[in-house]
Amino acid sequence: MAWPNVFQRGSLLSQFSHHHVVVFLLTFFSYSLLHASRKTFSNVKVSISEQWTPSAFNTSVELPVEIWSSNHLFPSAEKATLFLGTLDTIFLFSYAVGLFISGIVGDRLNLRWVLSFGMCSSALVVFVFGALTEWLRFYNKWLYCCLWIVNGLLQSTGWPCVVAVMGNWFGKAGRGVVFGLWSACASVGNILGACLASSVLQYGYEYAFLVTASVQFAGGIVIFFGLLVSPEEIGLSGIEAEENFEEDSHRPLINGGENEDEYEPNYSIQDDSSVAQVKAISFYQACCLPGVIPYSLAYACLKLVNYSFFFWLPFYLSNNFGWKEAEADKLSIWYDVGGIIGGTLQGFISDVLQKRAPVLALSLLLAVGSLIGYSRSPNDKSINALLMTVTGFFIGGPSNMISSAISADLGRQELIQRSSEALATVTGIVDGSGSIGAAVGQAHILRE
């Protein structure tokens, strides 16, 4: 077996400049902040449900029962919980639609502008949704729905853009390891959101939204002024120049075929007047690329399960075991820890084997057993955390691989080399399909 380039040429880190490190960190934390704001909503559902429900025992606001009852949104906690699930479904459908659009837009406009706009605009929407409406005591179901639809569209600008930027800077050599580690950004964002929410929840759920929205807006400003979307922006050679002399780096890891005989171009050259812009690939052409549809369908099934944990795990722990909301928020972090370890380790193994599909298949088979085991978890925090970590390893790990490393592989195939930009478009298709699957799953949960 031929060892991948990451081992043939020595340390992987020795190949990267400080610009690579900066790009890695900026894209990592930009998407972490986007996910942190999503996770905040999941972490404060119990508090929101109490706030929207009239009760003589409701102490979430200091108002007389008569006044509160005349302004309530829902007659019971069950109705409030159902509406919160509806908001999740609305968000996922709008997010899925936005991903298909954002991928196309990202391949045609400056990725830095699109990402920065999405982060700052989404932060403003989250602030209005969670903080401003509470401060004004203005509760309206239609307003909440409209805001969450807009938030889904704006948040969708994140993933296609950051994957495309990473694909511009990092080639196939060690891509499984690099993208496996980098794709932990979503899990880190979940952990960050849980920590921020639990730290200020005692003051009111609106402060959880305020803190995450403020940090996300600041991150968008940093991205606008600090992110380099491709090496060509500062006069460095693109990854295709380096990969032209590396035979092993052209082995298509998504299907285990033979080495490619041509190099791969950089599809996202931004703001470089000295280099001619290439024609962007169409949505239909991206769908017809080998592997795009199969992996999109697989990701739709996988993200359905992954996002069920994402949206409802803290709520489930609080209601099923009677644990305090802040404790449930902190305990749910272990699912994301498992996803971080799983994505990195499975990415490393796929680099060694130079094949990704067998690693994914084995992990998903083991995920079935981990789900069954977690469903029977006793009312013990240590055992629950352990089972949660194992489940995150076998579900979150493959999810991170498909949405990052494999999407990058699919967007840089031989069929589209030298001709078109495709990374953001392909990433949008894969992640958009996954979000549709997650939305269908949420809709099914609401019907139960």
Coordinates of N, CA, C and O in Angstrom, one line a residue, residues 146-271:
C146 N -41.0 34.4 11.2 CA -40.4 35.2 10.2 C -38.9 35.4 10.5 O -38.0 35.3 9.6
L147 N -38.6 35.7 11.7 CA -37.2 36.0 12.1 C -36.4 34.7 12.0 O -35.2 34.8 11.5
W148 N -37.0 33.5 12.3 CA -36.2 32.3 12.2 C -36.0 31.8 10.8 O -35.1 31.1 10.5
I149 N -37.0 32.2 9.9 CA -36.8 31.9 8.5 C -35.6 32.7 7.9 O -34.7 32.2 7.3
V150 N -35.6 34.0 8.3 CA -34.5 34.8 7.8 C -33.2 34.4 8.4 O -32.1 34.4 7.7
N151 N -33.2 34.0 9.7 CA -31.9 33.5 10.3 C -31.4 32.3 9.6 O -30.2 32.1 9.4
G152 N -32.3 31.3 9.2 CA -31.9 30.2 8.5 C -31.2 30.5 7.2 O -30.2 29.9 6.8
L153 N -31.8 31.4 6.5 CA -31.2 31.9 5.2 C -29.8 32.5 5.4 O -28.9 32.2 4.6
L154 N -29.7 33.3 6.4 CA -28.4 34.0 6.6 C -27.4 33.1 7.2 O -26.2 33.1 6.8
Q155 N -27.7 32.2 8.1 CA -26.8 31.2 8.6 C -26.2 30.3 7.5 O -25.1 29.7 7.6
S156 N -27.0 30.1 6.5 CA -26.6 29.1 5.4 C -25.4 29.6 4.6 O -24.8 28.9 3.9
T157 N -25.1 30.9 4.8 CA -23.9 31.4 4.0 C -22.6 30.9 4.6 O -21.5 31.0 4.0
G158 N -22.6 30.4 5.8 CA -21.4 30.0 6.5 C -20.7 28.8 6.0 O -19.5 28.9 5.5
W159 N -21.3 27.6 6.0 CA -20.6 26.4 5.7 C -20.0 26.3 4.3 O -18.9 26.0 4.1
P160 N -20.8 26.6 3.2 CA -20.2 26.6 1.9 C -19.0 27.5 1.7 O -18.0 27.1 1.1
C161 N -19.0 28.7 2.4 CA -17.9 29.6 2.2 C -16.7 29.1 3.0 O -15.6 29.2 2.4
V162 N -16.8 28.7 4.2 CA -15.6 28.3 4.9 C -15.0 27.0 4.3 O -13.8 26.9 4.3
V163 N -15.8 26.1 3.8 CA -15.3 24.9 3.2 C -14.5 25.3 1.9 O -13.5 24.7 1.6
A164 N -15.1 26.2 1.1 CA -14.5 26.6 -0.1 C -13.1 27.3 0.2 O -12.1 27.1 -0.5
V165 N -13.1 28.2 1.2 CA -11.8 28.8 1.6 C -10.8 27.8 2.0 O -9.6 27.9 1.6
M166 N -11.2 26.9 2.8 CA -10.3 25.8 3.3 C -9.8 25.0 2.1 O -8.6 24.6 2.0
G167 N -10.7 24.7 1.2 CA -10.3 23.9 0.0 C -9.3 24.7 -0.9 O -8.5 24.1 -1.6
N168 N -9.4 26.0 -0.9 CA -8.4 26.8 -1.6 C -7.0 26.8 -1.0 O -6.0 27.0 -1.7
W169 N -6.9 26.6 0.3 CA -5.6 26.6 1.0 C -5.0 25.3 1.3 O -3.8 25.2 1.4
F170 N -5.8 24.2 1.4 CA -5.3 22.9 1.8 C -5.6 21.9 0.7 O -6.8 21.7 0.3
G171 N -4.6 21.2 0.2 CA -4.8 20.2 -0.9 C -5.1 18.9 -0.3 O -5.4 18.7 0.9
K172 N -5.0 17.9 -1.2 CA -5.4 16.5 -0.8 C -4.5 15.9 0.2 O -4.9 15.0 0.9
A173 N -3.2 16.3 0.2 CA -2.3 15.6 1.1 C -2.7 15.9 2.6 O -2.7 17.0 3.1
G174 N -3.1 14.8 3.3 CA -3.5 15.0 4.6 C -4.9 15.6 4.8 O -5.2 16.1 5.9
R175 N -5.7 15.7 3.8 CA -7.0 16.4 3.9 C -7.9 15.8 4.9 O -8.6 16.5 5.6
G176 N -7.8 14.5 5.0 CA -8.7 13.8 6.0 C -8.3 14.3 7.4 O -9.2 14.5 8.3
V177 N -7.1 14.4 7.7 CA -6.6 14.8 9.1 C -7.0 16.3 9.3 O -7.6 16.7 10.3
V178 N -6.6 17.1 8.3 CA -6.8 18.6 8.4 C -8.3 18.9 8.5 O -8.7 19.6 9.5
F179 N -9.0 18.4 7.6 CA -10.5 18.7 7.6 C -11.2 18.0 8.8 O -12.2 18.5 9.3
G180 N -10.7 16.8 9.2 CA -11.3 16.1 10.3 C -11.1 16.9 11.6 O -12.1 17.0 12.4
L181 N -9.9 17.5 11.8 CA -9.7 18.4 12.9 C -10.5 19.7 12.8 O -11.1 20.1 13.7
W182 N -10.4 20.2 11.6 CA -11.1 21.5 11.4 C -12.6 21.4 11.5 O -13.3 22.4 12.0
S183 N -13.2 20.3 11.0 CA -14.7 20.2 11.1 C -15.2 20.1 12.5 O -16.4 20.1 12.7
A184 N -14.3 20.0 13.5 CA -14.7 20.1 14.9 C -15.3 21.4 15.2 O -15.8 21.6 16.3
C185 N -15.2 22.4 14.3 CA -15.7 23.8 14.5 C -17.1 23.8 14.9 O -17.5 24.5 15.8
A186 N -18.0 22.9 14.3 CA -19.4 22.9 14.7 C -19.5 22.4 16.1 O -20.3 22.9 16.9
S187 N -18.8 21.3 16.5 CA -18.9 20.8 17.8 C -18.3 21.8 18.9 O -18.9 21.9 19.9
V188 N -17.2 22.4 18.5 CA -16.7 23.5 19.4 C -17.7 24.6 19.6 O -17.9 25.2 20.7
G189 N -18.4 25.0 18.5 CA -19.4 26.0 18.6 C -20.6 25.5 19.5 O -21.1 26.4 20.3
N190 N -21.0 24.3 19.4 CA -22.0 23.8 20.3 C -21.6 23.9 21.8 O -22.3 24.2 22.6
I191 N -20.3 23.5 22.0 CA -19.8 23.6 23.4 C -19.7 25.0 23.9 O -20.1 25.4 25.0
L192 N -19.3 25.9 23.0 CA -19.2 27.3 23.3 C -20.6 27.9 23.6 O -20.8 28.6 24.6
G193 N -21.6 27.5 22.7 CA -22.9 28.0 22.9 C -23.5 27.5 24.3 O -24.2 28.3 25.0
A194 N -23.3 26.2 24.6 CA -23.8 25.7 25.8 C -23.1 26.4 27.0 O -23.8 26.7 28.0
C195 N -21.8 26.6 27.0 CA -21.2 27.3 28.1 C -21.6 28.7 28.3 O -21.9 29.2 29.4
L196 N -21.8 29.4 27.2 CA -22.2 30.8 27.3 C -23.7 30.9 27.8 O -24.0 31.7 28.6
A197 N -24.5 30.0 27.3 CA -25.9 30.0 27.7 C -26.1 29.7 29.2 O -26.8 30.4 29.9
S198 N -25.4 28.6 29.6 CA -25.5 28.2 31.0 C -24.9 29.2 32.0 O -25.3 29.4 33.1
S199 N -23.9 30.0 31.5 CA -23.2 31.0 32.4 C -24.1 32.2 32.7 O -23.9 32.9 33.7
V200 N -25.0 32.6 31.8 CA -25.9 33.8 32.0 C -27.3 33.4 32.1 O -28.2 34.3 32.2
L201 N -27.7 32.1 32.1 CA -29.1 31.8 32.1 C -29.8 32.2 33.4 O -31.0 32.5 33.3
Q202 N -29.1 32.3 34.5 CA -29.7 32.7 35.7 C -30.3 34.2 35.7 O -31.2 34.5 36.4
Y203 N -29.7 35.0 34.7 CA -30.2 36.3 34.6 C -31.4 36.5 33.6 O -32.0 37.5 33.5
G204 N -31.7 35.4 32.9 CA -32.8 35.4 31.9 C -32.3 34.9 30.6 O -31.1 35.1 30.2
Y205 N -33.1 34.2 29.8 CA -32.7 33.6 28.6 C -32.3 34.6 27.5 O -31.5 34.3 26.6
E206 N -32.8 35.8 27.7 CA -32.5 36.9 26.7 C -31.0 37.2 26.7 O -30.5 37.6 25.7
Y207 N -30.4 37.1 27.9 CA -29.0 37.4 27.9 C -28.1 36.3 27.2 O -27.0 36.6 26.8
A208 N -28.6 35.1 27.2 CA -27.9 34.1 26.4 C -27.9 34.5 24.9 O -26.8 34.3 24.3
F209 N -29.0 34.9 24.4 CA -29.0 35.4 23.0 C -28.2 36.6 22.8 O -27.5 36.8 21.8
L210 N -28.2 37.5 23.8 CA -27.4 38.8 23.7 C -25.9 38.5 23.6 O -25.2 39.0 22.7
V211 N -25.4 37.6 24.4 CA -24.0 37.3 24.5 C -23.5 36.7 23.2 O -22.5 37.1 22.6
T212 N -24.2 35.6 22.8 CA -23.8 34.9 21.5 C -23.9 35.8 20.3 O -23.1 35.7 19.4
A213 N -25.0 36.6 20.2 CA -25.2 37.5 19.1 C -24.0 38.5 19.0 O -23.5 38.8 17.9
S214 N -23.7 39.0 20.2 CA -22.6 40.0 20.2 C -21.3 39.5 19.8 O -20.5 40.1 19.0
V215 N -20.9 38.3 20.2 CA -19.7 37.6 19.9 C -19.7 37.3 18.4 O -18.7 37.5 17.7
Q216 N -20.8 36.8 17.9 CA -20.9 36.5 16.5 C -20.7 37.7 15.6 O -20.1 37.6 14.5
F217 N -21.4 38.8 16.0 CA -21.2 40.0 15.2 C -19.8 40.5 15.1 O -19.3 40.9 14.1
A218 N -19.1 40.4 16.3 CA -17.7 40.8 16.3 C -16.8 39.9 15.4 O -15.9 40.4 14.7
G219 N -17.2 38.6 15.4 CA -16.5 37.7 14.6 C -16.7 38.0 13.1 O -15.7 37.8 12.3
G220 N -17.8 38.4 12.7 CA -18.1 38.8 11.3 C -17.2 40.0 10.9 O -16.8 40.0 9.8
I221 N -17.0 40.9 11.8 CA -16.2 42.1 11.5 C -14.7 41.6 11.3 O -14.0 42.1 10.4
V222 N -14.2 40.7 12.2 CA -12.9 40.2 12.0 C -12.7 39.5 10.7 O -11.7 39.6 10.0
I223 N -13.7 38.7 10.3 CA -13.6 38.0 9.0 C -13.5 39.0 7.9 O -12.7 38.8 6.9
F224 N -14.3 40.0 7.9 CA -14.3 41.0 6.8 C -12.9 41.6 6.6 O -12.5 41.8 5.4
F225 N -12.2 41.9 7.7 CA -10.9 42.6 7.5 C -9.7 41.6 7.6 O -8.6 42.0 7.2
G226 N -9.9 40.4 8.0 CA -8.8 39.5 8.2 C -8.7 38.3 7.4 O -7.6 37.7 7.3
L227 N -9.7 37.8 6.7 CA -9.7 36.5 6.0 C -9.2 36.7 4.6 O -9.6 37.5 3.8
L228 N -8.2 35.8 4.2 CA -7.7 35.7 2.9 C -8.4 34.4 2.3 O -8.2 33.3 2.8
V229 N -9.1 34.6 1.2 CA -9.9 33.5 0.7 C -9.1 32.5 -0.2 O -9.5 31.4 -0.5
S230 N -7.9 33.0 -0.7 CA -7.1 32.1 -1.5 C -5.6 32.6 -1.5 O -5.4 33.7 -1.2
P231 N -4.7 31.7 -1.7 CA -3.2 32.1 -1.7 C -2.9 33.2 -2.7 O -2.0 34.0 -2.5
E232 N -3.7 33.1 -3.9 CA -3.4 34.1 -4.9 C -3.6 35.5 -4.5 O -3.0 36.5 -5.1
E233 N -4.4 35.8 -3.5 CA -4.6 37.2 -3.0 C -3.3 37.8 -2.5 O -3.2 39.0 -2.5
I234 N -2.4 37.0 -2.0 CA -1.1 37.6 -1.5 C 0.1 37.1 -2.4 O 1.2 37.2 -1.9
G235 N -0.2 36.7 -3.6 CA 0.9 36.3 -4.5 C 1.5 34.9 -4.3 O 2.5 34.6 -4.9
L236 N 0.8 34.1 -3.5 CA 1.3 32.7 -3.4 C 0.7 31.8 -4.4 O -0.3 32.1 -5.0
S237 N 1.4 30.7 -4.7 CA 0.9 29.8 -5.6 C -0.3 29.0 -5.0 O -0.3 28.7 -3.8
G238 N -1.3 28.7 -5.9 CA -2.4 27.9 -5.4 C -2.0 26.5 -5.2 O -1.0 26.0 -5.5
I239 N -3.0 25.7 -4.6 CA -2.7 24.3 -4.3 C -2.5 23.5 -5.5 O -1.8 22.4 -5.5
E240 N -3.0 23.9 -6.7 CA -2.8 23.1 -7.9 C -1.4 23.1 -8.3 O -0.9 22.1 -8.9
A241 N -0.6 24.2 -8.1 CA 0.8 24.2 -8.4 C 1.6 23.2 -7.6 O 2.6 22.6 -8.1
E242 N 1.2 23.0 -6.4 CA 1.9 22.1 -5.5 C 1.5 20.7 -5.8 O 2.4 19.8 -5.8
E243 N 0.2 20.4 -6.1 CA -0.2 19.1 -6.3 C 0.1 18.5 -7.7 O 0.0 17.4 -8.0
N244 N 0.6 19.4 -8.6 CA 0.9 19.0 -9.9 C 2.1 18.0 -9.9 O 2.2 17.2 -10.8
F245 N 3.0 18.1 -8.9 CA 4.1 17.2 -8.8 C 4.0 16.1 -7.8 O 4.9 15.5 -7.4
E246 N 2.8 15.9 -7.3 CA 2.6 14.9 -6.2 C 1.6 13.9 -6.7 O 0.4 14.1 -6.7
E247 N 2.1 12.8 -7.2 CA 1.2 11.8 -7.8 C 0.2 11.2 -6.8 O -1.0 11.0 -7.2
D248 N 0.6 10.9 -5.6 CA -0.3 10.3 -4.7 C -1.4 11.2 -4.3 O -2.5 10.7 -3.9
S249 N -1.2 12.5 -4.3 CA -2.2 13.4 -3.9 C -3.4 13.4 -4.8 O -4.5 14.0 -4.5
H250 N -3.3 12.8 -6.0 CA -4.4 12.8 -7.0 C -5.2 11.6 -6.9 O -6.1 11.4 -7.7
R251 N -5.0 10.7 -5.9 CA -5.8 9.5 -5.8 C -7.2 10.0 -5.3 O -7.3 10.6 -4.2
P252 N -8.3 9.7 -5.9 CA -9.6 10.2 -5.5 C -10.0 9.4 -4.2 O -10.5 8.2 -4.3
L253 N -9.9 10.0 -3.1 CA -10.2 9.3 -1.8 C -11.7 8.9 -1.7 O -12.0 8.1 -0.9
I254 N -12.5 9.5 -2.4 CA -14.0 9.3 -2.3 C -14.4 7.9 -2.9 O -15.4 7.4 -2.6
N255 N -13.5 7.4 -3.8 CA -14.0 6.1 -4.4 C -12.8 5.1 -4.5 O -13.0 4.0 -5.0
G256 N -11.6 5.5 -4.1 CA -10.5 4.6 -4.1 C -10.0 4.2 -5.5 O -9.4 3.1 -5.6
G257 N -10.2 5.0 -6.5 CA -9.8 4.7 -7.8 C -8.3 4.9 -8.0 O -7.5 5.2 -7.1
E258 N -7.9 4.9 -9.3 CA -6.5 5.1 -9.6 C -6.1 6.5 -9.6 O -6.9 7.4 -9.6
N259 N -4.8 6.8 -9.6 CA -4.3 8.1 -9.5 C -4.7 8.9 -10.7 O -4.9 8.4 -11.8
E260 N -5.0 10.2 -10.5 CA -5.3 11.1 -11.6 C -4.1 11.5 -12.3 O -3.0 11.5 -11.8
D261 N -4.2 11.9 -13.6 CA -3.0 12.2 -14.4 C -2.9 13.7 -14.7 O -2.1 14.2 -15.4
E262 N -3.8 14.5 -14.1 CA -3.7 16.0 -14.2 C -3.8 16.6 -12.9 O -4.3 16.1 -11.9
Y263 N -3.3 17.8 -12.8 CA -3.4 18.5 -11.5 C -4.7 19.2 -11.4 O -5.5 19.3 -12.3
E264 N -5.0 19.6 -10.1 CA -6.2 20.3 -9.8 C -6.1 21.8 -9.7 O -5.1 22.2 -9.1
P265 N -7.0 22.5 -10.2 CA -6.9 24.0 -10.1 C -7.5 24.5 -8.9 O -8.2 23.8 -8.2
N266 N -7.2 25.8 -8.6 CA -7.8 26.5 -7.5 C -9.1 27.1 -8.1 O -9.0 27.9 -9.0
Y267 N -10.2 26.7 -7.6 CA -11.5 27.2 -8.2 C -12.0 28.5 -7.6 O -13.0 29.0 -8.1
S268 N -11.4 29.0 -6.6 CA -11.9 30.2 -5.9 C -10.9 31.3 -5.8 O -10.4 31.6 -4.8
I269 N -10.5 31.8 -6.9 CA -9.5 32.9 -7.0 C -10.3 34.2 -6.8 O -11.1 34.6 -7.6
Q270 N -10.0 34.9 -5.7 CA -10.7 36.1 -5.4 C -9.9 37.4 -5.5 O -8.8 37.4 -5.0
D271 N -10.5 38.4 -6.1 CA -9.9 39.7 -6.1 C -8.4 39.8 -6.6 O -7.6 40.4 -6.0

